[in-house]
CSV table of C-alpha atoms and ligand atoms in Angstrom, one decimal:
chain,number,residue,atom,x,y,z
L,1,MET,CA,13.0,-126.8,-183.3
L,2,TYR,CA,16.4,-125.4,-184.2
L,3,LYS,CA,17.6,-122.6,-186.4
L,4,ALA,CA,19.4,-123.3,-189.7
L,5,LYS,CA,21.1,-121.1,-192.2
L,6,ALA,CA,19.5,-121.0,-195.6
L,7,TYR,CA,19.0,-119.0,-198.8
L,8,SER,CA,15.5,-117.9,-199.5
L,9,ALA,CA,13.4,-115.7,-201.8
L,10,ALA,CA,11.0,-113.3,-200.0
L,11,GLY,CA,8.8,-112.8,-203.1
L,12,ALA,CA,8.3,-113.5,-206.8
L,13,SER,CA,10.6,-110.7,-207.8
L,14,SER,CA,13.1,-110.9,-205.0
L,15,LEU,CA,16.6,-112.3,-205.3
L,16,LEU,CA,17.6,-115.2,-203.2
L,17,ALA,CA,19.3,-114.0,-200.0
L,18,SER,CA,20.7,-115.3,-196.8
L,19,ASP,CA,18.1,-116.2,-194.2
L,20,THR,CA,17.6,-118.3,-191.1
L,21,ILE,CA,14.8,-120.9,-191.0
L,22,ASN,CA,13.4,-123.3,-188.5
L,23,ARG,CA,14.0,-127.1,-188.8
L,24,ARG,CA,12.3,-129.7,-186.6
L,25,GLU,CA,14.1,-131.8,-184.0
L,26,SER,CA,14.4,-135.3,-185.3
L,27,THR,CA,11.5,-137.6,-184.5
L,28,ALA,CA,12.1,-141.3,-183.9
L,29,THR,CA,12.2,-142.1,-187.7
L,30,ASP,CA,14.0,-139.0,-188.8
L,31,VAL,CA,17.5,-138.5,-190.1
L,32,GLN,CA,19.2,-135.1,-189.7
L,33,ILE,CA,21.5,-134.3,-192.6
L,34,GLU,CA,24.3,-131.7,-193.0
L,35,ILE,CA,23.9,-130.6,-196.6
L,36,LEU,CA,27.1,-130.8,-198.6
L,37,PHE,CA,25.9,-130.1,-202.1
L,38,CYS,CA,22.6,-129.1,-203.7
L,39,GLY,CA,21.9,-129.1,-207.4
L,40,ILE,CA,20.0,-126.2,-209.1
L,41,CYS,CA,16.9,-127.5,-210.9
L,42,HIS,CA,14.7,-125.4,-213.3
L,43,SER,CA,11.8,-126.1,-210.8
L,44,ASP,CA,13.8,-124.1,-208.2
L,45,LEU,CA,13.6,-121.0,-210.4
L,46,HIS,CA,10.0,-121.6,-211.5
L,47,THR,CA,9.0,-121.9,-207.8
L,48,ALA,CA,11.1,-119.0,-206.5
L,49,ARG,CA,9.5,-116.7,-209.1
L,50,ASN,CA,6.0,-118.2,-208.6
L,51,GLU,CA,5.8,-119.1,-212.3
L,52,TRP,CA,3.6,-122.1,-211.5
L,53,ALA,CA,1.1,-120.0,-209.7
L,54,ASP,CA,-1.9,-121.7,-211.3
L,55,VAL,CA,-0.8,-125.2,-210.3
L,56,MET,CA,1.4,-124.8,-207.2
L,57,PRO,CA,1.4,-121.2,-206.0
L,58,THR,CA,4.6,-120.3,-204.0
L,59,VAL,CA,4.4,-119.6,-200.3
L,60,TYR,CA,7.1,-117.1,-199.3
L,61,PRO,CA,9.7,-117.1,-198.0
L,62,VAL,CA,10.7,-120.1,-200.2
L,63,VAL,CA,13.8,-122.2,-199.8
L,64,PRO,CA,14.3,-124.1,-203.0
L,65,GLY,CA,16.5,-127.2,-203.6
L,66,HIS,CA,15.6,-130.8,-204.2
L,67,GLU,CA,18.9,-132.3,-205.4
L,68,ILE,CA,20.4,-132.8,-202.0
L,69,VAL,CA,23.5,-134.7,-200.9
L,70,GLY,CA,24.8,-134.7,-197.3
L,71,LYS,CA,26.1,-136.4,-194.3
L,72,VAL,CA,24.0,-137.9,-191.5
L,73,THR,CA,24.5,-135.9,-188.3
L,74,GLU,CA,21.7,-137.3,-186.1
L,75,VAL,CA,19.3,-140.3,-186.3
L,76,GLY,CA,16.1,-140.8,-184.4
L,77,ALA,CA,15.7,-143.8,-182.0
L,78,ALA,CA,13.8,-146.0,-184.4
L,79,VAL,CA,16.0,-145.3,-187.5
L,80,THR,CA,17.5,-148.6,-188.9
L,81,LYS,CA,18.7,-147.7,-192.4
L,82,TYR,CA,21.3,-145.0,-191.5
L,83,LYS,CA,23.9,-144.1,-189.0
L,84,LEU,CA,26.0,-141.1,-188.2
L,85,GLY,CA,28.4,-140.1,-190.9
L,86,ASP,CA,26.6,-141.9,-193.7
L,87,ILE,CA,26.5,-140.1,-197.1
L,88,VAL,CA,22.9,-139.8,-198.2
L,89,GLY,CA,20.7,-138.1,-200.7
L,90,VAL,CA,17.2,-136.5,-200.7
L,91,GLY,CA,15.3,-135.8,-203.9
L,92,CYS,CA,12.0,-134.1,-204.7
L,93,LEU,CA,9.9,-136.0,-202.1
L,94,VAL,CA,10.1,-136.0,-198.3
L,95,ASP,CA,6.9,-137.8,-197.3
L,96,SER,CA,3.7,-139.6,-198.5
L,97,ASP,CA,0.8,-141.4,-196.9
L,98,HIS,CA,2.5,-144.9,-197.5
L,99,THR,CA,-1.0,-146.4,-198.0
L,100,CYS,CA,-2.5,-145.2,-201.3
L,101,PRO,CA,-2.5,-147.3,-204.5
L,102,SER,CA,0.5,-145.4,-205.8
L,103,CYS,CA,2.5,-145.8,-202.6
L,104,GLN,CA,1.7,-149.5,-202.5
L,105,VAL,CA,3.5,-149.9,-205.8
L,106,ASP,CA,6.5,-147.7,-204.8
L,107,MET,CA,5.3,-144.7,-206.9
L,108,GLU,CA,5.2,-142.2,-204.1
L,109,GLN,CA,5.7,-139.4,-206.6
L,110,PHE,CA,2.0,-139.8,-207.5
L,111,CYS,CA,0.7,-140.0,-203.9
L,112,PRO,CA,-2.2,-137.5,-203.4
L,113,GLU,CA,-0.7,-136.8,-199.9
L,114,GLY,CA,2.9,-136.6,-201.2
L,115,VAL,CA,5.0,-133.9,-199.6
L,116,PHE,CA,7.5,-132.2,-201.9
L,117,THR,CA,10.9,-131.2,-200.5
L,118,TYR,CA,10.0,-127.5,-200.7
L,119,ASN,CA,6.8,-125.4,-200.9
L,120,SER,CA,4.6,-128.3,-199.7
L,121,PRO,CA,2.5,-128.0,-196.5
L,122,ASP,CA,4.8,-129.0,-193.5
L,123,LYS,CA,2.8,-131.2,-191.1
L,124,HIS,CA,5.5,-131.0,-188.4
L,125,LEU,CA,6.1,-127.2,-188.2
L,126,GLY,CA,3.2,-125.7,-190.1
L,127,GLY,CA,3.9,-123.4,-193.0
L,128,VAL,CA,5.7,-125.1,-196.0
L,129,THR,CA,8.6,-127.4,-196.3
L,130,PHE,CA,12.1,-125.8,-196.9
L,131,GLY,CA,14.5,-127.3,-199.4
L,132,GLY,CA,18.2,-127.9,-199.8
L,133,TYR,CA,19.6,-124.3,-200.1
L,134,SER,CA,20.3,-124.7,-196.4
L,135,GLU,CA,23.0,-126.0,-194.1
L,136,SER,CA,20.8,-128.9,-192.9
L,137,ILE,CA,17.5,-130.8,-193.4
L,138,VAL,CA,15.5,-133.3,-191.3
L,139,VAL,CA,13.8,-136.1,-193.3
L,140,ASP,CA,12.0,-139.3,-192.5
L,141,GLU,CA,14.4,-142.2,-193.2
L,142,SER,CA,12.0,-143.8,-195.7
L,143,PHE,CA,12.7,-140.8,-198.0
L,144,VAL,CA,16.4,-140.8,-197.5
L,145,LEU,CA,18.6,-142.4,-200.2
L,146,ASN,CA,21.9,-144.2,-199.8
L,147,VAL,CA,24.7,-142.6,-201.9
L,148,PRO,CA,27.4,-145.0,-203.4
L,149,ALA,CA,30.8,-144.3,-201.9
L,150,ASN,CA,32.7,-144.1,-205.1
L,151,LEU,CA,30.9,-141.1,-206.7
L,152,ASP,CA,31.9,-137.4,-206.7
L,153,LEU,CA,29.3,-135.8,-204.5
L,154,ALA,CA,28.9,-132.6,-206.4
L,155,GLY,CA,27.9,-134.6,-209.4
L,156,VAL,CA,25.7,-136.9,-207.4
L,157,ALA,CA,23.4,-134.1,-206.3
L,158,PRO,CA,21.6,-133.6,-209.7
L,159,LEU,CA,20.9,-137.4,-209.9
L,160,LEU,CA,18.3,-136.8,-207.2
L,161,CYS,CA,16.0,-135.0,-209.7
L,162,ALA,CA,17.5,-134.8,-213.2
L,163,GLY,CA,18.9,-138.3,-212.9
L,164,ILE,CA,15.7,-140.1,-211.8
L,165,THR,CA,13.6,-138.0,-214.1
L,166,THR,CA,15.4,-139.5,-217.1
L,167,TYR,CA,16.2,-142.9,-215.6
L,168,SER,CA,12.6,-143.8,-214.8
L,169,PRO,CA,11.0,-143.5,-218.3
L,170,LEU,CA,14.0,-145.1,-220.0
L,171,ARG,CA,13.6,-148.1,-217.7
L,172,HIS,CA,9.8,-148.1,-217.9
L,173,TRP,CA,9.8,-148.2,-221.8
L,174,GLY,CA,12.4,-151.0,-221.9
L,175,VAL,CA,15.4,-149.2,-223.2
L,176,ALA,CA,18.1,-151.8,-223.6
L,177,GLU,CA,20.6,-153.3,-226.0
L,178,GLY,CA,19.2,-153.5,-229.5
L,179,LYS,CA,16.9,-150.5,-229.1
L,180,LYS,CA,17.2,-147.2,-230.9
L,181,VAL,CA,16.7,-144.3,-228.6
L,182,GLY,CA,16.5,-140.6,-229.2
L,183,VAL,CA,17.1,-137.8,-226.7
L,184,VAL,CA,15.7,-134.4,-227.6
L,185,GLY,CA,17.6,-131.5,-226.0
L,186,ILE,CA,20.9,-131.5,-224.2
L,187,GLY,CA,20.6,-129.8,-220.9
L,188,GLY,CA,20.4,-130.8,-217.3
L,189,LEU,CA,17.9,-133.6,-218.1
L,190,GLY,CA,19.0,-134.5,-221.6
L,191,HIS,CA,22.7,-135.0,-220.8
L,192,MET,CA,21.6,-137.5,-218.1
L,193,GLY,CA,19.2,-139.2,-220.6
L,194,VAL,CA,22.1,-139.8,-223.0
L,195,LYS,CA,24.4,-141.2,-220.2
L,196,PHE,CA,21.7,-143.6,-219.0
L,197,ALA,CA,20.5,-144.7,-222.5
L,198,ARG,CA,24.1,-145.4,-223.4
L,199,ALA,CA,24.8,-147.3,-220.2
L,200,PHE,CA,21.6,-149.4,-220.8
L,201,GLY,CA,23.2,-150.5,-224.1
L,202,ALA,CA,20.9,-148.7,-226.6
L,203,HIS,CA,21.9,-147.0,-229.8
L,204,VAL,CA,21.6,-143.4,-228.8
L,205,VAL,CA,20.7,-140.5,-231.1
L,206,VAL,CA,20.7,-136.9,-229.8
L,207,PHE,CA,18.6,-134.2,-231.3
L,208,THR,CA,19.7,-130.6,-230.9
L,209,THR,CA,19.2,-127.2,-232.5
L,210,SER,CA,22.7,-126.1,-231.4
L,211,PRO,CA,25.5,-127.4,-233.7
L,212,SER,CA,27.9,-126.3,-231.0
L,213,LYS,CA,26.6,-129.2,-228.8
L,214,ILE,CA,27.4,-132.0,-231.3
L,215,GLU,CA,30.9,-132.7,-230.0
L,216,ASP,CA,29.7,-132.7,-226.4
L,217,ALA,CA,26.7,-135.0,-227.2
L,218,LEU,CA,29.2,-137.5,-228.6
L,219,ARG,CA,31.4,-137.2,-225.5
L,220,LEU,CA,28.4,-137.8,-223.3
L,221,GLY,CA,27.8,-141.1,-225.1
L,222,ALA,CA,25.6,-140.4,-228.2
L,223,HIS,CA,26.3,-142.6,-231.3
L,224,GLU,CA,24.8,-140.0,-233.6
L,225,VAL,CA,23.7,-136.4,-233.4
L,226,VAL,CA,20.9,-134.9,-235.5
L,227,ASN,CA,20.4,-131.2,-236.2
L,228,SER,CA,16.7,-131.1,-235.7
L,229,ARG,CA,16.4,-128.0,-237.9
L,230,ASN,CA,17.9,-130.0,-240.9
L,231,ALA,CA,15.0,-131.7,-242.7
L,232,ASP,CA,17.2,-134.1,-244.6
L,233,GLU,CA,18.9,-135.3,-241.4
L,234,MET,CA,15.5,-135.8,-239.7
L,235,ALA,CA,14.1,-137.6,-242.8
L,236,ALA,CA,16.9,-140.1,-242.6
L,237,HIS,CA,15.5,-141.4,-239.3
L,238,VAL,CA,11.7,-141.6,-240.1
L,239,GLY,CA,10.0,-144.6,-238.5
L,240,SER,CA,13.1,-146.0,-236.9
L,241,PHE,CA,13.0,-145.2,-233.2
L,242,ASP,CA,11.8,-147.5,-230.4
L,243,PHE,CA,11.7,-144.7,-227.9
L,244,ILE,CA,12.3,-140.9,-227.7
L,245,LEU,CA,12.9,-139.0,-224.5
L,246,ASP,CA,11.8,-135.3,-225.0
L,247,THR,CA,13.4,-133.1,-222.4
L,248,VAL,CA,12.6,-129.7,-224.0
L,249,SER,CA,10.5,-127.3,-221.9
L,250,ALA,CA,10.2,-124.7,-224.6
L,251,ASP,CA,7.5,-124.7,-227.3
L,252,HIS,CA,8.5,-127.2,-230.1
L,253,ASP,CA,7.0,-129.5,-232.7
L,254,ILE,CA,6.6,-132.9,-231.2
L,255,ASN,CA,4.9,-134.3,-234.4
L,256,ALA,CA,8.3,-134.2,-236.1
L,257,TYR,CA,9.6,-136.6,-233.4
L,258,ILE,CA,6.5,-138.8,-233.4
L,259,ASN,CA,7.1,-139.2,-237.1
L,260,LEU,CA,10.5,-140.8,-236.3
L,261,LEU,CA,9.0,-143.5,-234.1
L,262,GLY,CA,8.7,-147.0,-235.4
L,263,MET,CA,5.7,-149.4,-234.7
L,264,ASP,CA,4.7,-149.3,-231.1
L,265,GLY,CA,7.3,-146.6,-230.5
L,266,ASN,CA,6.8,-144.2,-227.6
L,267,LEU,CA,7.7,-140.5,-227.1
L,268,THR,CA,7.8,-139.5,-223.4
L,269,LEU,CA,7.8,-135.9,-222.3
L,270,VAL,CA,9.8,-135.0,-219.2
L,271,GLY,CA,9.9,-131.2,-219.9
L,272,ALA,CA,6.9,-129.1,-219.2
L,273,PRO,CA,6.2,-126.5,-222.0
L,274,GLU,CA,4.1,-123.7,-220.8
L,275,LYS,CA,1.4,-124.0,-223.6
L,276,PRO,CA,-0.3,-127.2,-224.8
L,277,LEU,CA,1.5,-128.9,-227.7
L,278,PRO,CA,-0.5,-129.7,-230.8
L,279,VAL,CA,-0.5,-133.4,-231.6
L,280,SER,CA,-1.4,-135.0,-235.0
L,281,ALA,CA,-3.6,-138.0,-234.3
L,282,PHE,CA,-2.6,-139.5,-237.6
L,283,GLY,CA,1.0,-139.5,-236.5
L,284,LEU,CA,0.0,-141.8,-233.6
L,285,LEU,CA,-2.5,-144.0,-235.5
L,286,PHE,CA,-0.1,-145.2,-238.1
L,287,GLY,CA,2.2,-147.5,-236.2
L,288,ARG,CA,0.2,-147.6,-233.0
L,289,LYS,CA,2.5,-145.1,-231.4
L,290,SER,CA,2.1,-143.5,-228.0
L,291,LEU,CA,2.8,-140.2,-226.3
L,292,SER,CA,3.5,-140.2,-222.6
L,293,GLY,CA,4.7,-138.1,-219.7
L,294,SER,CA,6.8,-139.1,-216.7
L,295,LEU,CA,7.5,-137.4,-213.4
L,296,ILE,CA,10.7,-138.2,-211.3
L,297,GLY,CA,10.4,-141.7,-209.8
L,298,GLY,CA,9.5,-143.5,-206.6
L,299,ILE,CA,12.0,-143.9,-203.7
L,300,ALA,CA,12.8,-147.5,-204.5
L,301,GLU,CA,13.6,-146.7,-208.1
L,302,THR,CA,15.6,-143.6,-207.1
L,303,GLN,CA,17.8,-145.9,-204.9
L,304,GLU,CA,18.0,-148.4,-207.9
L,305,MET,CA,19.2,-145.4,-210.1
L,306,LEU,CA,21.8,-144.4,-207.5
L,307,ASP,CA,23.1,-147.9,-207.2
L,308,PHE,CA,23.3,-148.2,-211.0
L,309,CYS,CA,25.3,-144.9,-211.1
L,310,GLY,CA,27.6,-146.3,-208.5
L,311,GLU,CA,28.2,-149.5,-210.5
L,312,HIS,CA,28.7,-147.6,-213.8
L,313,GLY,CA,30.5,-144.5,-212.5
L,314,ILE,CA,27.8,-142.2,-213.6
L,315,THR,CA,27.3,-138.6,-212.3
L,316,ALA,CA,26.0,-135.4,-213.7
L,317,ASP,CA,28.3,-132.9,-215.4
L,318,VAL,CA,28.3,-130.0,-213.0
L,319,GLU,CA,29.7,-126.6,-212.4
L,320,VAL,CA,30.3,-126.2,-208.7
L,321,ILE,CA,29.3,-122.7,-207.4
L,322,ARG,CA,29.1,-121.0,-204.0
L,323,ILE,CA,25.6,-120.2,-202.7
L,324,GLN,CA,26.4,-116.5,-203.1
L,325,GLN,CA,26.4,-117.1,-206.9
L,326,VAL,CA,22.9,-118.6,-207.0
L,327,ASN,CA,21.1,-115.6,-208.5
L,328,GLU,CA,23.7,-115.3,-211.2
L,329,ALA,CA,23.4,-119.1,-211.8
L,330,TYR,CA,19.6,-118.7,-212.3
L,331,GLU,CA,20.2,-116.1,-215.1
L,332,ARG,CA,22.8,-118.4,-216.7
L,333,MET,CA,20.5,-121.4,-216.5
L,334,LEU,CA,17.9,-119.4,-218.4
L,335,ARG,CA,20.4,-118.9,-221.1
L,336,SER,CA,21.4,-122.6,-221.0
L,337,ASP,CA,24.9,-121.3,-220.1
L,338,VAL,CA,25.9,-124.3,-218.0
L,339,LYS,CA,27.3,-127.7,-218.7
L,340,TYR,CA,25.0,-129.1,-217.5
L,341,ARG,CA,23.9,-128.5,-214.0
L,342,PHE,CA,24.9,-126.1,-211.2
L,343,SER,CA,25.8,-127.8,-207.9
L,344,ILE,CA,26.1,-125.6,-204.9
L,345,ASP,CA,28.9,-126.2,-202.5
L,346,MET,CA,26.9,-125.7,-199.3
L,347,ALA,CA,30.1,-125.1,-197.2
L,348,SER,CA,29.9,-121.6,-198.7
L,349,LEU,CA,26.8,-120.9,-196.6
L,350,LYS,CA,29.1,-120.9,-193.5
L,351,ASP,CA,30.4,-117.4,-194.7
L,352,GLU,CA,26.9,-115.9,-194.2
I,401,ZN,ZN1,14.0,-130.8,-210.1
I,402,ZN,ZN1,0.4,-142.5,-201.1
């Protein structure tokens, strides 16, 4: 065991503050990583404030962060995939049972024994796992990702959650050239959805309630932008979409979007509104449409996503901050006052 600097929250109403945590010594299959950048995900805020108490109650102190990029500083004796100095990533998962039906098909995110990067039981040290708001982390090599050398590392960090969360359903539902794809909401998730859908060759339409985001949506790769509050603009697209990615986590009318799907079209939710969303069955019946959800992606697919980003020069649009600004960043994230993800320069933790 060794001590590592970190930022943690001591309780649901506490601000994040400088702390010292325990990390395990590397086992034979572990990789020790010096963290260079960590993205800020909405899940970090929900967990820090125990807003998912019913599903995943927070154990304090909590060290959030699951969009991790860093440099390998130590490898266990049996590690084969990584060597000292490699630039690597860690996302939302750090372990699984490797044997269940989900793991057997590379869908570790659905493993009943899956271990999340923070606030999951830690089988090595007891207590819970600590995430990426820290100077280092120790992770089994099978949950460590290779980061393409050509990408800006601050912008790579959010790929580990926001990137794979949008890449996976777009791939699963066959988004490609000749398909018409909608992306609802332009935030941390939505802006990545637009970049991927465009890179896959689809015709991309962005739905937003903020006219101020129109120009930016086009810059990110949208072919068209629809003001979802304008009934005429919405009506012009009825029955025409192959796939719609809905990234909105606030309460909203999904029937308006189901209406825009064509035959066999699919709407996938990647946001998690607090209250159940009403769905009109008729909207699905006519046209054999479907409504789905999606949660991050498995390790193999996350590596595929990173490799794709390397080939196509794709990163998240980030605002780099110091760890000392994290509480202010949470407040700004709640106001959607960021384009489009905060990425913490973890070198700033050395000043604590
Ligand atoms: Zn996340
Ligand atoms: Zn499993």
